[in-house]
mmCIF file of C-alpha atoms in Angstrom:
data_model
loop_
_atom_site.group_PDB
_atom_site.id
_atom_site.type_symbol
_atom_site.label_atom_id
_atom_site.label_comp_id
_atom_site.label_asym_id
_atom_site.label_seq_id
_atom_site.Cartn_x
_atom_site.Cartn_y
_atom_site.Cartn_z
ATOM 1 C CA UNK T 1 11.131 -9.014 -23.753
ATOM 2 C CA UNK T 2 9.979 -6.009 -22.040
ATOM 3 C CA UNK T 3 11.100 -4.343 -19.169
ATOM 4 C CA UNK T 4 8.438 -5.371 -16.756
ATOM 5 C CA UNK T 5 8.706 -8.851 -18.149
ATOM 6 C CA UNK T 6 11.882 -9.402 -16.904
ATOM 7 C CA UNK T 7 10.916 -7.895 -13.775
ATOM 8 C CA UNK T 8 8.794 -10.476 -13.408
ATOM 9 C CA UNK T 9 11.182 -13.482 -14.132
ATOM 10 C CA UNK T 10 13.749 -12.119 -11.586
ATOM 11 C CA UNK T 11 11.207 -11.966 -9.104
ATOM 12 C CA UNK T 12 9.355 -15.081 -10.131
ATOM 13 C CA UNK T 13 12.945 -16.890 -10.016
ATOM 14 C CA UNK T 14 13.480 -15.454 -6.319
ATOM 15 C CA UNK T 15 10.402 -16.921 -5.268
ATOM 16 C CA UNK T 16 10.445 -20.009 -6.585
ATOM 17 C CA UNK T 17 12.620 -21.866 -4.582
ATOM 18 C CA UNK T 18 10.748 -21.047 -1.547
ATOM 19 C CA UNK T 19 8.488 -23.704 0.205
ATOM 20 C CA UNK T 20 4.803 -22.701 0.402
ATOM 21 C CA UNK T 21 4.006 -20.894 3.452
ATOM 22 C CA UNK T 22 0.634 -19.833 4.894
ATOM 23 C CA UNK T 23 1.587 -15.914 5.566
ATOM 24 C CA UNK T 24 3.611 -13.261 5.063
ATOM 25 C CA UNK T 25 4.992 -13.538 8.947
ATOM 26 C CA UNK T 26 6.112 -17.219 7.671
ATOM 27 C CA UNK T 27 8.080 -15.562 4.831
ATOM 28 C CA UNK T 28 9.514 -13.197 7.372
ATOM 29 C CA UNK T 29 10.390 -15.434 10.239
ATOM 30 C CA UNK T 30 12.177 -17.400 7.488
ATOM 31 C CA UNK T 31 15.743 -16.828 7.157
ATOM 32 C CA UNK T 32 15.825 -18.220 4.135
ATOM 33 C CA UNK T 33 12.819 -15.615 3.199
ATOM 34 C CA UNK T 34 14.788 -12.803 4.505
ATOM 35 C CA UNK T 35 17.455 -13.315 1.889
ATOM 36 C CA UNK T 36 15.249 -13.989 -0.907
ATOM 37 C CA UNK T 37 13.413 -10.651 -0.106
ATOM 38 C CA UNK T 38 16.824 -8.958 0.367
ATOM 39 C CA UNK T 39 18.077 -9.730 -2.868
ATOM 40 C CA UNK T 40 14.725 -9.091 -4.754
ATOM 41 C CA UNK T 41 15.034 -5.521 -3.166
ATOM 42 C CA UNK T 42 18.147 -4.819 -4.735
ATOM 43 C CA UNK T 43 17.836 -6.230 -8.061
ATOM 44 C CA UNK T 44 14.229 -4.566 -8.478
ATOM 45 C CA UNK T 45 15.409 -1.398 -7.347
ATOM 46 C CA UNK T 46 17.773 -1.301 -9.637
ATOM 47 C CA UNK T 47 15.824 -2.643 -12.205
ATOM 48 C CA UNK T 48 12.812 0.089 -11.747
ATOM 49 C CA UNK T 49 15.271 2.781 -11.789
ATOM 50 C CA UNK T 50 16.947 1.685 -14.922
ATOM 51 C CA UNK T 51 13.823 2.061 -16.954
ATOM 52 C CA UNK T 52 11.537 4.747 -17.239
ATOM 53 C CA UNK T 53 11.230 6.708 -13.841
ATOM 54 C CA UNK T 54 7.077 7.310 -14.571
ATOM 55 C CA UNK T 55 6.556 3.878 -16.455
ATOM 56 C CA UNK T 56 3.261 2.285 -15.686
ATOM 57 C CA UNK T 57 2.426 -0.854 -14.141
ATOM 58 C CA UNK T 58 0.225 -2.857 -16.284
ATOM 59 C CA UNK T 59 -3.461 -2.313 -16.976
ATOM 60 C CA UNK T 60 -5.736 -5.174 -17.914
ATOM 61 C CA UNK T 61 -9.396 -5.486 -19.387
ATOM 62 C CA UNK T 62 -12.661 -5.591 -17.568
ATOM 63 C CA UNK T 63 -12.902 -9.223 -18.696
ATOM 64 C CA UNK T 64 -9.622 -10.293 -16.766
ATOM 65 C CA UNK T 65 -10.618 -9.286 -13.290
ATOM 66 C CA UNK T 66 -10.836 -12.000 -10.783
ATOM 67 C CA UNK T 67 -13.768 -13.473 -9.727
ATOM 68 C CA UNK T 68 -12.324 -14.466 -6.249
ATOM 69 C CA UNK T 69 -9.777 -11.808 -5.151
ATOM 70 C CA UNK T 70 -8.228 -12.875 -2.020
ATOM 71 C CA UNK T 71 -8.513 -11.029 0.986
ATOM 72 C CA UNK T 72 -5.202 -11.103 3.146
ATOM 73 C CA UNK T 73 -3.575 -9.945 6.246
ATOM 74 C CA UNK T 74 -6.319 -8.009 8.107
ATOM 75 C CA UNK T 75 -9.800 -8.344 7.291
ATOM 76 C CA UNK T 76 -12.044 -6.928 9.950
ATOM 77 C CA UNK T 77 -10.087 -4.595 12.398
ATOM 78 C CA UNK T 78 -10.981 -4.477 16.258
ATOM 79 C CA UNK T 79 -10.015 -1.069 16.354
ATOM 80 C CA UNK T 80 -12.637 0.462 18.820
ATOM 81 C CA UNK T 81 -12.914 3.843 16.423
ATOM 82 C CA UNK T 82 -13.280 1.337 13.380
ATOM 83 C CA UNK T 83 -15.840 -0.596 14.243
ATOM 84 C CA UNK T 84 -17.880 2.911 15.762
ATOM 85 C CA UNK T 85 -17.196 4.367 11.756
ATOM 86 C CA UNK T 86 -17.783 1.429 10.032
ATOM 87 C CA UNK T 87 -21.209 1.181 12.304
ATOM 88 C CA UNK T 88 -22.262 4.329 11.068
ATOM 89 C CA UNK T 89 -21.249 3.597 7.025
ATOM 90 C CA UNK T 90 -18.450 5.841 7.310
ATOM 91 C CA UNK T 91 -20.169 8.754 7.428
ATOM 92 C CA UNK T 92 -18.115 10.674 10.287
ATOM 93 C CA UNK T 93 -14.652 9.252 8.251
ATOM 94 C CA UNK T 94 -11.969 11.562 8.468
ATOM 95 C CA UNK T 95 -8.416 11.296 6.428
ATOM 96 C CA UNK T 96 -6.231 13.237 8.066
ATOM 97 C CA UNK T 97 -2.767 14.419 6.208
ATOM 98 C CA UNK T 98 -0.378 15.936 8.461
ATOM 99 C CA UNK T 99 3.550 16.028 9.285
ATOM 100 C CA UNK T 100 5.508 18.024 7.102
ATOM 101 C CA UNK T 101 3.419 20.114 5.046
ATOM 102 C CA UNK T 102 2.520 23.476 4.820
ATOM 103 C CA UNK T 103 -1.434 22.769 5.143
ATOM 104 C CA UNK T 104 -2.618 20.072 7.059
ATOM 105 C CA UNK T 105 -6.281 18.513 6.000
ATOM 106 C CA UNK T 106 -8.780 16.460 7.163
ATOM 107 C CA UNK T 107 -10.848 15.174 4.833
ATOM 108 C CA UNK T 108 -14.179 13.175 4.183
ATOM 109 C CA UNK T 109 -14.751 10.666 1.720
ATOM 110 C CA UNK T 110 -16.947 12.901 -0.392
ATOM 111 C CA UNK T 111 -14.305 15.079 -0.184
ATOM 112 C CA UNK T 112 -11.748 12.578 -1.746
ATOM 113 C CA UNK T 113 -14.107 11.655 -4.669
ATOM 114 C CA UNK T 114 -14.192 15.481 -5.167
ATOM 115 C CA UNK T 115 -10.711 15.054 -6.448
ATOM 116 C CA UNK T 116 -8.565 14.259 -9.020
ATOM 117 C CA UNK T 117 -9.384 10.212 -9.314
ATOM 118 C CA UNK T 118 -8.439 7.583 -11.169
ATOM 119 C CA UNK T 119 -9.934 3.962 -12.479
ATOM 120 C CA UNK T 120 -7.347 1.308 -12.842
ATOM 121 C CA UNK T 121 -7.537 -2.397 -13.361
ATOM 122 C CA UNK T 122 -4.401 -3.712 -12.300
ATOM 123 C CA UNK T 123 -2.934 -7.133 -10.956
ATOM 124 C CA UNK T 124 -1.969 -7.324 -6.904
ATOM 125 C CA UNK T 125 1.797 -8.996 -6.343
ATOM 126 C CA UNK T 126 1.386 -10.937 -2.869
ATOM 127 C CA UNK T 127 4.717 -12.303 -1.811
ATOM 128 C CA UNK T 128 3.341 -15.126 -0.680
ATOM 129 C CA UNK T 129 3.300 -16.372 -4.995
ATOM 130 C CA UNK T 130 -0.563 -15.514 -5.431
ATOM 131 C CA UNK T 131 -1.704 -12.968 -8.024
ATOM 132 C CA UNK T 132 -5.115 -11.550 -8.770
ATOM 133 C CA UNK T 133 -6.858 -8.760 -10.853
ATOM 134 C CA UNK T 134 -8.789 -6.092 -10.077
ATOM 135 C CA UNK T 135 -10.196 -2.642 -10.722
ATOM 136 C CA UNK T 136 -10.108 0.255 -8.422
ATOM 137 C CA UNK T 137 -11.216 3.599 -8.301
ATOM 138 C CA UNK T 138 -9.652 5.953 -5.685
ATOM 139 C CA UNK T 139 -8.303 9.695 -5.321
ATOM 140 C CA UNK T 140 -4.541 10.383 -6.415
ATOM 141 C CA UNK T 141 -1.859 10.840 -3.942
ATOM 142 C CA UNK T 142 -0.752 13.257 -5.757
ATOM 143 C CA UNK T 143 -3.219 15.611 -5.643
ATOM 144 C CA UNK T 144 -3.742 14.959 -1.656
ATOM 145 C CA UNK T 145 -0.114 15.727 -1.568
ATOM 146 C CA UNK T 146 -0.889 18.648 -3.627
ATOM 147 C CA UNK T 147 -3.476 19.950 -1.900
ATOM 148 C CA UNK T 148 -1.639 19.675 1.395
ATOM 149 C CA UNK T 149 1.623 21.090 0.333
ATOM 150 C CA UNK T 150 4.438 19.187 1.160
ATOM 151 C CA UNK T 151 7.403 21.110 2.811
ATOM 152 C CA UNK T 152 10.816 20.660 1.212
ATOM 153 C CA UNK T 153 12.339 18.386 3.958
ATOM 154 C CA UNK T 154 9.501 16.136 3.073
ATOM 155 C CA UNK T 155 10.864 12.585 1.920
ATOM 156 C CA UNK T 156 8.636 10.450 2.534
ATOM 157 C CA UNK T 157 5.027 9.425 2.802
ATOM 158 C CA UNK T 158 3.885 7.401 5.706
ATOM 159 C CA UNK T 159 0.210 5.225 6.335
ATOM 160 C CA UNK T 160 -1.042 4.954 9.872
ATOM 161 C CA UNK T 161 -4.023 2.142 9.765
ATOM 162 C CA UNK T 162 -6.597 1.285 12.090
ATOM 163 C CA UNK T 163 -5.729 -2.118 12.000
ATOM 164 C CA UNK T 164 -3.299 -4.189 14.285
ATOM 165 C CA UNK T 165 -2.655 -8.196 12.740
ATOM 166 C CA UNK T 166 -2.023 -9.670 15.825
ATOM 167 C CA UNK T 167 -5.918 -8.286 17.104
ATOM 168 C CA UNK T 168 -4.622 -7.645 20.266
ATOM 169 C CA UNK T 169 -6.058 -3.644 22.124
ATOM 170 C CA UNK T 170 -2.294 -2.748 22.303
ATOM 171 C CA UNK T 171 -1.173 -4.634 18.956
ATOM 172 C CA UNK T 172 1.109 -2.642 16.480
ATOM 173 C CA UNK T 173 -1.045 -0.842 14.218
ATOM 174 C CA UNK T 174 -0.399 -1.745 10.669
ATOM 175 C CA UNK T 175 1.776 1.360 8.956
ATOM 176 C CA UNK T 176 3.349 1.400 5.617
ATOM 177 C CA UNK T 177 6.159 4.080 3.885
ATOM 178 C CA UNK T 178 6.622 5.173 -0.053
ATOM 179 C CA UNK T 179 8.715 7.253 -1.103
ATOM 180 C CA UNK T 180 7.985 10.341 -3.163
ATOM 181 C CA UNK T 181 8.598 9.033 -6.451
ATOM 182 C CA UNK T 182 6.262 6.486 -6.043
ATOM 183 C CA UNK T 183 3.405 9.018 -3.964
ATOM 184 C CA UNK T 184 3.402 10.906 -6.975
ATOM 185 C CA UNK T 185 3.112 8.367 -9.666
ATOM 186 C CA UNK T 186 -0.173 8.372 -11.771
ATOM 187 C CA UNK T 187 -1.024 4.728 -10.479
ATOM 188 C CA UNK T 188 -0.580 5.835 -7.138
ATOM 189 C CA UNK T 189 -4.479 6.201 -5.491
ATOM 190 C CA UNK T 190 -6.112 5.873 -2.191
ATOM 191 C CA UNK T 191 -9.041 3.630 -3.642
ATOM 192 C CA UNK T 192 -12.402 3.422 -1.929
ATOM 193 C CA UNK T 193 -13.993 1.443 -5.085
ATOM 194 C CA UNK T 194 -13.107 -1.824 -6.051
ATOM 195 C CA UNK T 195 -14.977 -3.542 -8.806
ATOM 196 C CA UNK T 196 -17.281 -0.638 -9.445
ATOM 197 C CA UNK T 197 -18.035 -0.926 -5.473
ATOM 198 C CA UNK T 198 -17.973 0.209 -2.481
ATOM 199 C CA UNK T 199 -14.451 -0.420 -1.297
ATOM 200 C CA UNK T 200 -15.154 -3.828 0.671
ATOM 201 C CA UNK T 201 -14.294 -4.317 4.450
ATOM 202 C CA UNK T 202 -11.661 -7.204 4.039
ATOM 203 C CA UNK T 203 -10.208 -5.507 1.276
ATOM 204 C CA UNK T 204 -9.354 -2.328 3.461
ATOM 205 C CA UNK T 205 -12.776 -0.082 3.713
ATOM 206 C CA UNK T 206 -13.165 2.833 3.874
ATOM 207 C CA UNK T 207 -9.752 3.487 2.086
ATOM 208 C CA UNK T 208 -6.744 1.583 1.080
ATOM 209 C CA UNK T 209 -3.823 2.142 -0.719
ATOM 210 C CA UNK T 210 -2.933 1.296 -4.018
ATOM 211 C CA UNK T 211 0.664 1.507 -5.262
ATOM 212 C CA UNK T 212 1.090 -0.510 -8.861
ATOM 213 C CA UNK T 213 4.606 -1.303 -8.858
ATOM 214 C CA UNK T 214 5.328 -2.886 -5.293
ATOM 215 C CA UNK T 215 4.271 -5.922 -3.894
ATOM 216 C CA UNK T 216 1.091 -6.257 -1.996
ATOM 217 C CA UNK T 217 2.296 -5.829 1.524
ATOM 218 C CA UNK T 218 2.821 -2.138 0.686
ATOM 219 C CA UNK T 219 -0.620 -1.656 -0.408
ATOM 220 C CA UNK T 220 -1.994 -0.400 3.457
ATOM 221 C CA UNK T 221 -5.280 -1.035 4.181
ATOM 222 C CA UNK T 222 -7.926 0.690 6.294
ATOM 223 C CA UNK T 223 -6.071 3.911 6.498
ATOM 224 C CA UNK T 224 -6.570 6.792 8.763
ATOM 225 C CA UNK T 225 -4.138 9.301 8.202
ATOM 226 C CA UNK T 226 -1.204 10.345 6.446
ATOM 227 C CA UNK T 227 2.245 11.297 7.528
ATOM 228 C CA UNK T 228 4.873 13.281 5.595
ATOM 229 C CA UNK T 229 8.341 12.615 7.259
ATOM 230 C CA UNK T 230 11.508 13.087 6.716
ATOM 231 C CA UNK T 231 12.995 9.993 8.033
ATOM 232 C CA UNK T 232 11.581 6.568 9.227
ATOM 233 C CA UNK T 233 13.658 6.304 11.806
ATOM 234 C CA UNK T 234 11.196 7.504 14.641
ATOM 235 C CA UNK T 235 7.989 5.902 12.846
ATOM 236 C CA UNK T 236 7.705 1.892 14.718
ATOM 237 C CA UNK T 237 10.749 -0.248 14.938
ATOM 238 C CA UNK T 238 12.295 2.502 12.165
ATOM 239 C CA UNK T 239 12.145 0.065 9.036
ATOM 240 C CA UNK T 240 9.223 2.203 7.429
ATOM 241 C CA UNK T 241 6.263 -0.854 7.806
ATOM 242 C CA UNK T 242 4.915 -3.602 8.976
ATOM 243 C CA UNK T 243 6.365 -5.650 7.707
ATOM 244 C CA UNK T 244 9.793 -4.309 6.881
ATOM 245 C CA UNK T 245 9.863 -4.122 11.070
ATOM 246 C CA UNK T 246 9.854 -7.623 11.038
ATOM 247 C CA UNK T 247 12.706 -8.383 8.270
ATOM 248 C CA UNK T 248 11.246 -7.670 5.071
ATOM 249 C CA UNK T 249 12.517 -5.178 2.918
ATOM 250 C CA UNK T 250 11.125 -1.470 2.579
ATOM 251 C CA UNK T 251 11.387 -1.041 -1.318
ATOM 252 C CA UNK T 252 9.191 -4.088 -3.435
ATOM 253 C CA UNK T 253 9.441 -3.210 -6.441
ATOM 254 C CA UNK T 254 8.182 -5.360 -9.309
#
């Protein structure tokens, strides 16, 4: 049994014995949740680390992508900038990178493709117990990170999104945290393709991220800039997401 197999049974033996629920803020309010998700942290943590530090996540073939890939969370952000750049196809969309690093950017989506990129077809992880396939195509972290220059305090890498869940003008916007090893792993991409497409609103448009080995709630959606920090502690409610704000835990590792 391989490494990522058995991965996949600890996780799929965590979740099991929860009921269904219709959302991740179900799985968090749960306290039964919480301690699933506690306990997956540490075991997959452990588990990642034990293996190959750069191991990949699995790739499939063209013929195993979904035909219905679930959109979840956020699908069509009220953000008043959003819906002005999504009115206009994008065209004025700006990623910006700042925080610690030695040159900050600000960069167009032509000027993402212009990068190093990379074409993956890979399976999404929801912790809600529903899986599906799919193929992106998206610039590498890496080289944004590379590009920018991180500074040597740098620890981790933080997403700022236009989009708030609760849809509300002074909802909290949507933010999500890796840390390094993971920002500069080959699977690692800010996608604006998906199925040899245009990056679709519900799935996160005009960029998203895509991080292999975690679960889905760490893949942010409808970005607009990127943070190097050093801690999390200032970033939210200090967890480093979402999510994690609201009981679940920062590292999802599968």
């Amino acid at each position: 049994m391989s490494d990522t197999d058995r991965r996949g049974l600890v996780m799929g033996g965590l979740l099991a014995g929860l009921p269904l629920l219709g959302g991740c803020d179900a799985v968090s309010e749960s306290p039964r949740g919480q301690g699933v998700l506690r306990g997956a942290e540490q075991l997959t943590r452990r588990a990642q680390r034990a293996v190959v530090r750069n191991a990949l996540a699995p790739e499939y073939a063209e013929t195993d992508i979904s035909p219905d890939f679930r959109a979840n969370g956020s699908v069509d952000p009220a953000d008043a900038e959003y819906r002005r750049l999504l009115a206009d196809g994008f065209r004025d969309y700006r990623l910006a990178v700042g925080g610690l690093v030695e040159r900050p950017l600000s960069l167009s989506l032509a000027g993402l493709a212009g990068m190093a990129t990379r074409t993956q077809i890979t399976k999404h992880d929801c912790v809600e117990g529903w899986t599906s396939i799919g193929k992106w195509t998206g610039t590498r972290l890496s080289a944004v990170l590379d590009r920018a220059g991180l500074r040597p305090e740098a620890r981790f890498v933080v997403f700022h999104c236009f989009d708030a869940l609760d849809q509300r003008p002074d909802g909290d916007r949507y933010y999500e945290s890796i840390g390094l090893d993971d920002a500069f792993h080959e699977q690692t991409i800010l996608a604006w393709r998906m199925n040899d497409q245009p990056l679709p609103v519900p799935h996160g448009a005009p960029l998203r991220l895509r991080v292999e080995r975690q679960l889905g709630y760490k893949h942010a959606k409808y970005i607009r800039r990127i943070e190097a920090v050093e801690s999390l502690s200032h970033i939210g409610r200090g967890k480093g997401g979402y999510w994690e704000d609201r009981g679940y835990e920062w590292y999802a590792g599968i």
